[in-house]
Amino acid sequence: MKKRKLGNSDLFVYPIAFGGNVFGWTADEKKSFEILDGFTDAGFNFIDTADVYSAWVPGNTGGESETIVGNWMSQRNNRDKIVLATKVGAPMGPDKKGLSKKYIFQAVEDSLKRLKTDYIDLYQSHYDDLDTPIQETLEAYHQLIKEGKVRWIGASNLSPERLTESLEISKKFNLPKYQTLQPEYNLYQREGYEKNFEQIVQDNNLGTINYYALASGFLTGKYRSEADLNKSQRGGAVKNYLNERGFKILKALDDVSEQYSADQASIALAWLIARPSITAPIASVTSLDQLEDLKKAATLKLNVEDIAILDEASAWE
């Protein structure tokens, strides 16, 4: 595995980020520690979470994932070896959302406390806040960087227009610039990123750390019919992929995975890693067995012909 640079930052990561949305949801603290140990033992160093993870679980309030990651880093005494990314802006309760200066200053303290650290490597705007001027948000980040609480910033779920405007305001007022973009992107969901964001990413040298890298598990190949949807808690999200295009993509994954003696998940991730504009796809697992797919993907080099097979099967134009 070779490290990759996140945008124009001084952060170097191995080519897969672990998605912390499963912590406190489909993985309790004990299981999460086991998975994080396995992930870092395999050589990886990049963990992505958010303050709101996993508020959607009955009984949770948000912050569960950050708390687990913080407890793990504290127990393992490995904070300096981890590139830690989290996010701010998603609704956490009444008056606890958005990207205003006041709220960011409050939210970052809460995240730092849960993460048991005094700095965040990559702090990301989780969702856009149309009620707060972009300049105000960037000024808040400027202050946090000045104080040493945040090292670099990134964006997730911004429209291409708002992302471009943010980059322009950074330049105009000499404010921190987003170094990364976290969009939805995978072999099935290609059009949104490739059509609207990829050129912006390349023109501004942003690092793309895409979520839903395996399309909620569809690209693992374990969901082939509606009867398969109850195989996991995330099965319901896969239903929309069970169509002619989805099956064509699975067929290509099946064919290519045979060539490399690898699972479909590894091939789908390797396809992402091979794309020049992608720095590190975000993937989650809930067992050590599944972790093998991430390890394989990070060291797999797909040849041009096999990338072309996957490109053709998943083409959106």
Coordinates of C-alpha atoms in Angstrom, one line a residue, residues 224 247-262 264 267 306 309-310 313:
R224 CA -29.3 -10.7 -5.8
F247 CA -27.5 -6.9 -12.5
K248 CA -25.2 -5.9 -15.4
I249 CA -22.7 -4.4 -12.9
L250 CA -22.9 -7.5 -10.7
K251 CA -22.2 -9.7 -13.7
A252 CA -19.1 -7.6 -14.6
L253 CA -17.9 -7.7 -10.9
D254 CA -18.4 -11.5 -10.9
D255 CA -16.3 -11.9 -14.1
V256 CA -13.5 -9.6 -13.0
S257 CA -13.4 -11.0 -9.4
E258 CA -12.7 -14.5 -10.9
Q259 CA -9.6 -13.2 -12.6
Y260 CA -8.1 -11.9 -9.4
S261 CA -9.4 -14.6 -7.0
A262 CA -11.0 -11.7 -5.0
Q264 CA -16.8 -8.5 -5.6
I267 CA -13.0 -5.3 -7.0
D306 CA -10.8 -5.1 -16.5
I309 CA -15.2 -4.0 -18.5
L310 CA -16.4 -2.4 -15.2
A313 CA -21.1 -2.2 -17.5

